Amino acid sequence: MAPVQSQRLPPPSQPSGKGEVGELKTQLRQLAGSRALGAEDLKRELYKKVISYMTIGIDVSSLFSEMVMCSATSDIVLKKMCYLYVGNYAKVHPDLALLTINFLQKDCQDEDPMIRGLALRSLCSLRVKNLVEYLVGPLRTGLQDSNSYVRTVAAIGALKLYHISPSTCIDSDFPVALKALMMHDPDAKVVASCLSSLQEILTLEGNASEEASKERELLLSKPVIYFLLNRIREFSEWAQCLVLDLVSKYVPSESSEIFDIMNLLEDRLQHANSAVVLATIHVFLHLTISMADVHQQVYERIKAPLLTLVGSGSSEQSFAVLSHLHLLVMRAPILFSSDYKHFYCRYSDPSYVKKLKLEMLTAVANESNTYEIVTELSEYAANVDVLIARESIRAVGKIALQQYDVNAIVDRLLQFLEMEKDYVTAETLVLVKDLLRKYPQWSQDCIAVVGNVSSKNVEGPKAKAALVWMLGEYSQDMLDAPYILESLIDSWDEEDSAEVRLHLLTAVTKCFFKRPPETQKALGAALAAGLTDAHQDVHDRALFYYRLLQHDVSVAERVINPPKQAVSVFADTQSSEVKDRIFDEFNSLSVIYQEPSYMFIDKEHRGPFEFSEDIGALATGASSDNSVLRSQRVEASDNDLLLSASEKEENRGIATNGSLSYSAPDYNGSSTALVSHSPSTTANTSAASGAPSTASISQPSIEIDDLLGLGPVMTPTPIPALKLNSKTVLDPATFQRKWGQLPIALTQDYSLTAQGVASLTSPQVLLRHMQGHLIQCIASGGQPPNFKFFFFAQKSEAPSGAGFFLVECLVNTSSSKAHVKVKADEASLSQDFAALFQSALLKFGVS
């Protein structure tokens, strides 16, 4: 046989049709088993062409048999390309994957450790459930291989096997083998791979198995932790982060252990990799959280490494480190007050870095450094970046609100009004309003400057609302206040913001009480415009003011313009509970997003996943509306974190003490009395009639609902005593398994309120509402008028993996009906849960 001539093939191009793929098949078939001179080179060129076609999305699966036949070679480059091809098409064509088993198993016994490792990796990457039996033997052999690379591949392969068939992995005792290998293998890469696989397997298995849960706890035992820490210098950066993450979950039994661990990790703070440094800091903060003095010393110790990392590396790395530094600064600003110059903005800093630095400058400001910080911030007000200019002005205002000596700061703010830049004027007006609410004694100086600001040059609803508020609140000191308000009322229809129109109604009414002759005409025009306004809040406020003024002007003045006390503290946008939750999740995306993890790992916002039967048609969180912001995502399991302690008490008080109910006012101009029921009267009435005290919350009257065109409100079913778990977790695979195993406990049809039907514009709206009642959604889909949801909940204090309720809910907005199927681990509680579910549905759109 004549030797095959080696030739250089042209670069691959997209086939014009089946002919070119057929030609490749013929050439590969001819070369199968050929040992002629140059055959290997020709195979390489053909393989490259096949891989190129596969990479650009051309289906070359028809070459599967020929590619496998040509794999019998000692050329490692050819084998790599063949393994890549097989791994790509095995899952799509599981019947063809069977052809690869023989040559992959044979390669797993090759003399070359590189080929053994590549073959084992490809065998585990087939991800075909029917071929699981062929993986166990090579994996077990691979874990005992003499070469560290093969053992590393086998350790990761055990995790791949678990994802294909968890029962096979557990029954074959791979977790036990991985732990033994981790504790005794001399190679650091093998140890790290075993730890990674073992952690994931035990975490996933621990939700359903008590034995796995105990093994997971043993992974956090002192011998394991100390073994890993003593070898931490041998690990790569990734492996060090893995070990440090495990150590951060360890709870020492005595204080001496804390100092031992910190001494072992001291040099990790000097590491060049920011991920290692942040992971080490997380361990230090976690270990000393209950030791106040040591915890403060840790803050002092970690300052220098963090500030060094912020100033080095890329902007993205600086932002990640700066976000963690920002969290620490917000928790202990006094410890960073002397380092404020590190937070000055550099010209080359991107805007997202500058924004974080501005927030930190605001936090660390105190009596000793306020002048320097405000001077620096004032320079940023003229920045070409409008966003940073706005943020710098806000920062100056925040500092003014938290300092006692604000003389110089007020002067700086008033100077901003003279810069004649619209966005600077807008931000300054908002801050001056807040400043006057806290420091009324500065009204004369502020109003003198604000009075020179033309309302036509003010942009933005918040700035306009602030100017209008000052015109009403200090109309006695501003000579032109009634006339400015009158000009704004004349352009009522041109004002798009309801917030401005609401402030305008209140301001002109306050001005009327102080300067009646000049404002009477403007007040009449404002009330007339408000009564015909399309926005419900504006209309209601105008009607309320009109009725109140008609009843008694002196009473109206006491209600609308009472004497006001200075505001001592402004509400923080984040509660302390949320900040603590973010601190607990140090060295994670929670710090970058400045949100607890549940806000962005909510099940309704995960990627799509597949279910069998009915559930398979739905995608988690799938929706055509992608405009839901992360800041709007609230998970029910931690709903209380969003309320301060006082708000919680207030909510409890409302729930137990009753509520006020008012009769609906007429539109015909006749006066209508406002009738209120005190909490004591409501309670006595309930007691006299034998009504339960839990039903003290009165529903809106039918007259008010008819007036708003919403129809009567349905009385909700009394809520049963069943309590739900606020931190329930259920993965899609377990939901699918339970849904297939459990019988239907009950089937019911519920009616939705008119408000609920109007609110159901997308699945996400109902998801968020049900989460507020501790009922989570695992899949949703549909378009109006038909929606489909799969919900789940868990009984409070139920053991792990038990006490679940599963719900299929079909909603038709045309008929205002919801068809519900309930499955439960405890069928006896199905009726109680159904009552809770119905109560939550009835409150949708109402509360």
CSV table of C-alpha atoms in Angstrom, one decimal, residues 76-309:
chain,number,residue,atom,x,y,z
A,76,ILE,CA,-2.1,12.8,22.7
A,77,VAL,CA,-3.2,15.8,20.6
A,78,LEU,CA,-5.6,13.6,18.5
A,79,LYS,CA,-6.9,12.0,21.7
A,80,LYS,CA,-7.6,15.5,23.2
A,81,MET,CA,-9.6,16.5,20.2
A,82,CYS,CA,-11.5,13.2,20.1
A,83,TYR,CA,-12.4,13.6,23.8
A,84,LEU,CA,-13.6,17.1,23.2
A,85,TYR,CA,-15.8,15.9,20.3
A,86,VAL,CA,-17.2,13.0,22.2
A,87,GLY,CA,-18.0,15.1,25.3
A,88,ASN,CA,-19.8,17.6,23.2
A,89,TYR,CA,-22.1,15.1,21.4
A,90,ALA,CA,-22.5,12.4,24.1
A,91,LYS,CA,-25.4,14.0,25.9
A,92,VAL,CA,-27.2,15.0,22.7
A,93,HIS,CA,-26.7,11.5,21.2
A,94,PRO,CA,-26.6,9.1,24.2
A,95,ASP,CA,-27.0,6.1,21.9
A,96,LEU,CA,-23.8,7.0,20.1
A,97,ALA,CA,-22.0,7.6,23.4
A,98,LEU,CA,-22.1,3.9,24.1
A,99,LEU,CA,-19.5,3.5,21.2
A,100,THR,CA,-17.0,5.5,23.2
A,101,ILE,CA,-17.0,3.4,26.4
A,102,ASN,CA,-14.6,0.7,25.2
A,103,PHE,CA,-11.8,3.0,24.0
A,104,LEU,CA,-12.2,5.3,27.0
A,105,GLN,CA,-12.0,2.5,29.5
A,106,LYS,CA,-9.0,1.2,27.6
A,107,ASP,CA,-7.3,4.6,27.7
A,108,CYS,CA,-8.0,4.7,31.5
A,109,GLN,CA,-5.4,1.9,31.8
A,110,ASP,CA,-2.8,3.5,29.4
A,111,GLU,CA,0.8,3.7,30.6
A,112,ASP,CA,0.8,7.5,30.0
A,113,PRO,CA,-0.7,9.2,33.1
A,114,MET,CA,-1.8,12.2,31.0
A,115,ILE,CA,-3.9,9.9,28.7
A,116,ARG,CA,-5.3,8.1,31.8
A,117,GLY,CA,-6.4,11.4,33.3
A,118,LEU,CA,-7.8,12.8,30.0
A,119,ALA,CA,-9.7,9.6,29.4
A,120,LEU,CA,-11.2,9.5,32.9
A,121,ARG,CA,-12.2,13.1,32.7
A,122,SER,CA,-13.9,12.5,29.3
A,123,LEU,CA,-15.6,9.4,30.7
A,124,CYS,CA,-17.1,11.4,33.6
A,125,SER,CA,-18.1,14.2,31.3
A,126,LEU,CA,-20.4,12.0,29.2
A,127,ARG,CA,-23.2,12.7,31.6
A,128,VAL,CA,-25.4,9.9,30.3
A,129,LYS,CA,-27.3,8.2,33.1
A,130,ASN,CA,-27.5,4.9,31.3
A,131,LEU,CA,-23.7,4.6,31.3
A,132,VAL,CA,-23.2,5.3,35.0
A,133,GLU,CA,-22.3,1.6,35.7
A,134,TYR,CA,-19.2,2.1,33.5
A,135,LEU,CA,-17.9,5.0,35.6
A,136,VAL,CA,-17.6,3.4,39.0
A,137,GLY,CA,-14.7,1.0,38.3
A,138,PRO,CA,-12.4,3.6,36.5
A,139,LEU,CA,-13.2,6.2,39.2
A,140,ARG,CA,-12.3,3.9,42.0
A,141,THR,CA,-9.1,2.9,40.2
A,142,GLY,CA,-8.3,6.6,39.5
A,143,LEU,CA,-8.6,7.5,43.2
A,144,GLN,CA,-5.8,5.0,43.9
A,145,ASP,CA,-3.6,5.9,40.9
A,146,SER,CA,0.1,6.5,41.5
A,147,ASN,CA,-0.1,9.8,39.5
A,148,SER,CA,-1.4,12.9,41.3
A,149,TYR,CA,-3.0,14.3,38.1
A,150,VAL,CA,-5.1,11.2,37.7
A,151,ARG,CA,-6.2,11.3,41.4
A,152,THR,CA,-7.1,14.9,41.0
A,153,VAL,CA,-9.3,14.1,37.9
A,154,ALA,CA,-10.9,11.2,39.8
A,155,ALA,CA,-11.7,13.4,42.8
A,156,ILE,CA,-13.6,15.9,40.5
A,157,GLY,CA,-15.1,12.9,38.6
A,158,ALA,CA,-16.7,11.6,41.8
A,159,LEU,CA,-18.6,14.9,42.0
A,160,LYS,CA,-19.7,14.6,38.3
A,161,LEU,CA,-20.9,11.1,39.1
A,162,TYR,CA,-23.0,12.5,42.0
A,163,HIS,CA,-24.7,15.0,39.7
A,164,ILE,CA,-25.5,12.2,37.2
A,165,SER,CA,-26.6,9.6,39.8
A,166,PRO,CA,-26.5,10.6,43.5
A,167,SER,CA,-27.5,7.1,44.7
A,168,THR,CA,-24.7,5.4,42.7
A,169,CYS,CA,-22.1,7.8,44.1
A,170,ILE,CA,-23.3,7.3,47.7
A,171,ASP,CA,-23.8,3.5,47.4
A,172,SER,CA,-20.3,3.2,46.0
A,173,ASP,CA,-18.9,5.0,49.1
A,174,PHE,CA,-17.1,7.7,47.2
A,175,PRO,CA,-17.6,10.3,49.9
A,176,VAL,CA,-15.7,8.0,52.3
A,177,ALA,CA,-13.0,7.4,49.8
A,178,LEU,CA,-12.7,11.2,49.1
A,179,LYS,CA,-12.3,12.0,52.8
A,180,ALA,CA,-9.7,9.3,53.3
A,181,LEU,CA,-7.7,10.5,50.3
A,182,MET,CA,-8.0,14.2,51.4
A,183,MET,CA,-6.5,13.3,54.8
A,184,HIS,CA,-3.6,11.2,53.6
A,185,ASP,CA,-2.7,12.3,50.1
A,186,PRO,CA,0.7,14.1,49.9
A,187,ASP,CA,-0.3,16.2,46.9
A,188,ALA,CA,-2.0,19.6,47.7
A,189,LYS,CA,-3.9,19.7,44.4
A,190,VAL,CA,-5.5,16.3,45.2
A,191,VAL,CA,-6.4,17.4,48.7
A,192,ALA,CA,-8.0,20.6,47.4
A,193,SER,CA,-10.0,18.7,44.7
A,194,CYS,CA,-11.2,16.1,47.3
A,195,LEU,CA,-12.3,18.9,49.7
A,196,SER,CA,-14.2,20.7,46.9
A,197,SER,CA,-16.0,17.6,45.8
A,198,LEU,CA,-16.7,16.4,49.3
A,199,GLN,CA,-18.1,19.8,50.4
A,200,GLU,CA,-20.6,19.9,47.5
A,201,ILE,CA,-21.7,16.3,47.8
A,202,LEU,CA,-22.3,16.5,51.5
A,203,THR,CA,-24.1,19.9,51.2
A,204,LEU,CA,-26.5,18.6,48.6
A,205,GLU,CA,-26.9,15.3,50.2
A,206,GLY,CA,-27.2,16.7,53.7
A,207,ASN,CA,-30.7,18.2,53.0
A,208,ALA,CA,-32.1,14.7,52.6
A,209,SER,CA,-29.8,12.4,54.6
A,210,GLU,CA,-29.0,12.7,58.3
A,211,GLU,CA,-25.9,10.6,57.8
A,212,ALA,CA,-24.6,13.1,55.2
A,213,SER,CA,-25.5,15.9,57.5
A,214,LYS,CA,-23.4,14.4,60.3
A,215,GLU,CA,-20.5,13.9,57.9
A,216,ARG,CA,-20.7,17.5,56.9
A,217,GLU,CA,-20.4,18.5,60.6
A,218,LEU,CA,-17.4,16.2,60.9
A,219,LEU,CA,-15.8,18.1,58.1
A,220,LEU,CA,-15.8,21.1,60.4
A,221,SER,CA,-14.1,19.2,63.2
A,222,LYS,CA,-10.8,20.4,64.8
A,223,PRO,CA,-8.5,17.7,63.3
A,224,VAL,CA,-9.7,18.4,59.8
A,225,ILE,CA,-9.4,22.2,60.2
A,226,TYR,CA,-6.0,22.0,61.7
A,227,PHE,CA,-4.7,19.5,59.1
A,228,LEU,CA,-5.8,21.9,56.3
A,229,LEU,CA,-4.5,25.0,58.0
A,230,ASN,CA,-1.0,23.4,58.6
A,231,ARG,CA,-0.8,22.7,54.8
A,232,ILE,CA,-2.3,26.0,53.6
A,233,ARG,CA,0.9,27.3,52.2
A,234,GLU,CA,1.1,24.4,49.8
A,235,PHE,CA,-2.2,25.2,48.2
A,236,SER,CA,-2.9,27.3,45.2
A,237,GLU,CA,-4.8,30.6,45.6
A,238,TRP,CA,-8.1,28.9,44.7
A,239,ALA,CA,-7.5,26.1,47.2
A,240,GLN,CA,-6.5,28.5,49.9
A,241,CYS,CA,-9.8,30.4,49.5
A,242,LEU,CA,-11.6,27.0,49.6
A,243,VAL,CA,-9.9,26.1,52.9
A,244,LEU,CA,-10.4,29.6,54.4
A,245,ASP,CA,-14.1,29.4,53.5
A,246,LEU,CA,-14.4,26.2,55.4
A,247,VAL,CA,-12.5,27.6,58.4
A,248,SER,CA,-14.9,30.6,58.5
A,249,LYS,CA,-17.7,28.2,59.4
A,250,TYR,CA,-15.7,26.5,62.2
A,251,VAL,CA,-16.7,27.3,65.8
A,252,PRO,CA,-13.7,26.9,68.2
A,253,SER,CA,-14.3,25.3,71.5
A,254,GLU,CA,-12.0,27.6,73.4
A,255,SER,CA,-10.3,31.0,73.0
A,256,SER,CA,-6.9,29.5,72.6
A,257,GLU,CA,-7.9,27.9,69.3
A,258,ILE,CA,-8.9,31.3,68.0
A,259,PHE,CA,-5.5,32.7,68.6
A,260,ASP,CA,-3.8,29.6,67.2
A,261,ILE,CA,-5.8,29.9,64.0
A,262,MET,CA,-5.1,33.6,63.7
A,263,ASN,CA,-1.4,33.1,64.2
A,264,LEU,CA,-1.4,30.4,61.5
A,265,LEU,CA,-3.1,32.8,59.1
A,266,GLU,CA,-1.2,36.0,59.9
A,267,ASP,CA,1.0,35.8,56.9
A,268,ARG,CA,-2.0,35.3,54.6
A,269,LEU,CA,-2.9,39.0,55.1
A,270,GLN,CA,0.3,39.8,53.2
A,271,HIS,CA,-0.7,37.7,50.2
A,272,ALA,CA,-0.7,39.3,46.8
A,273,ASN,CA,-4.0,37.8,45.8
A,274,SER,CA,-7.0,39.9,47.0
A,275,ALA,CA,-9.3,36.8,47.2
A,276,VAL,CA,-6.9,35.2,49.8
A,277,VAL,CA,-6.6,38.4,51.8
A,278,LEU,CA,-10.4,38.9,51.9
A,279,ALA,CA,-11.0,35.2,52.8
A,280,THR,CA,-8.5,35.5,55.7
A,281,ILE,CA,-10.1,38.7,56.9
A,282,HIS,CA,-13.5,36.9,56.9
A,283,VAL,CA,-12.0,34.2,59.1
A,284,PHE,CA,-10.6,36.8,61.5
A,285,LEU,CA,-13.8,38.7,61.8
A,286,HIS,CA,-15.9,35.5,62.2
A,287,LEU,CA,-13.6,34.2,65.0
A,288,THR,CA,-13.6,37.4,67.0
A,289,ILE,CA,-17.2,38.6,66.6
A,290,SER,CA,-17.9,37.8,70.3
A,291,MET,CA,-14.6,39.3,71.6
A,292,ALA,CA,-15.1,43.0,71.4
A,293,ASP,CA,-11.6,44.1,72.3
A,294,VAL,CA,-9.9,41.6,70.0
A,295,HIS,CA,-12.4,42.4,67.2
A,296,GLN,CA,-11.4,46.0,67.3
A,297,GLN,CA,-7.7,45.0,67.1
A,298,VAL,CA,-8.6,42.9,64.0
A,299,TYR,CA,-10.0,46.0,62.4
A,300,GLU,CA,-6.8,47.9,63.1
A,301,ARG,CA,-4.7,45.0,61.7
A,302,ILE,CA,-6.6,44.5,58.5
A,303,LYS,CA,-6.7,48.2,57.5
A,304,ALA,CA,-3.2,48.3,56.0
A,305,PRO,CA,-3.7,45.2,53.8
A,306,LEU,CA,-7.0,46.4,52.5
A,307,LEU,CA,-5.8,50.0,51.8
A,308,THR,CA,-2.8,48.5,49.9
A,309,LEU,CA,-5.0,46.3,47.8
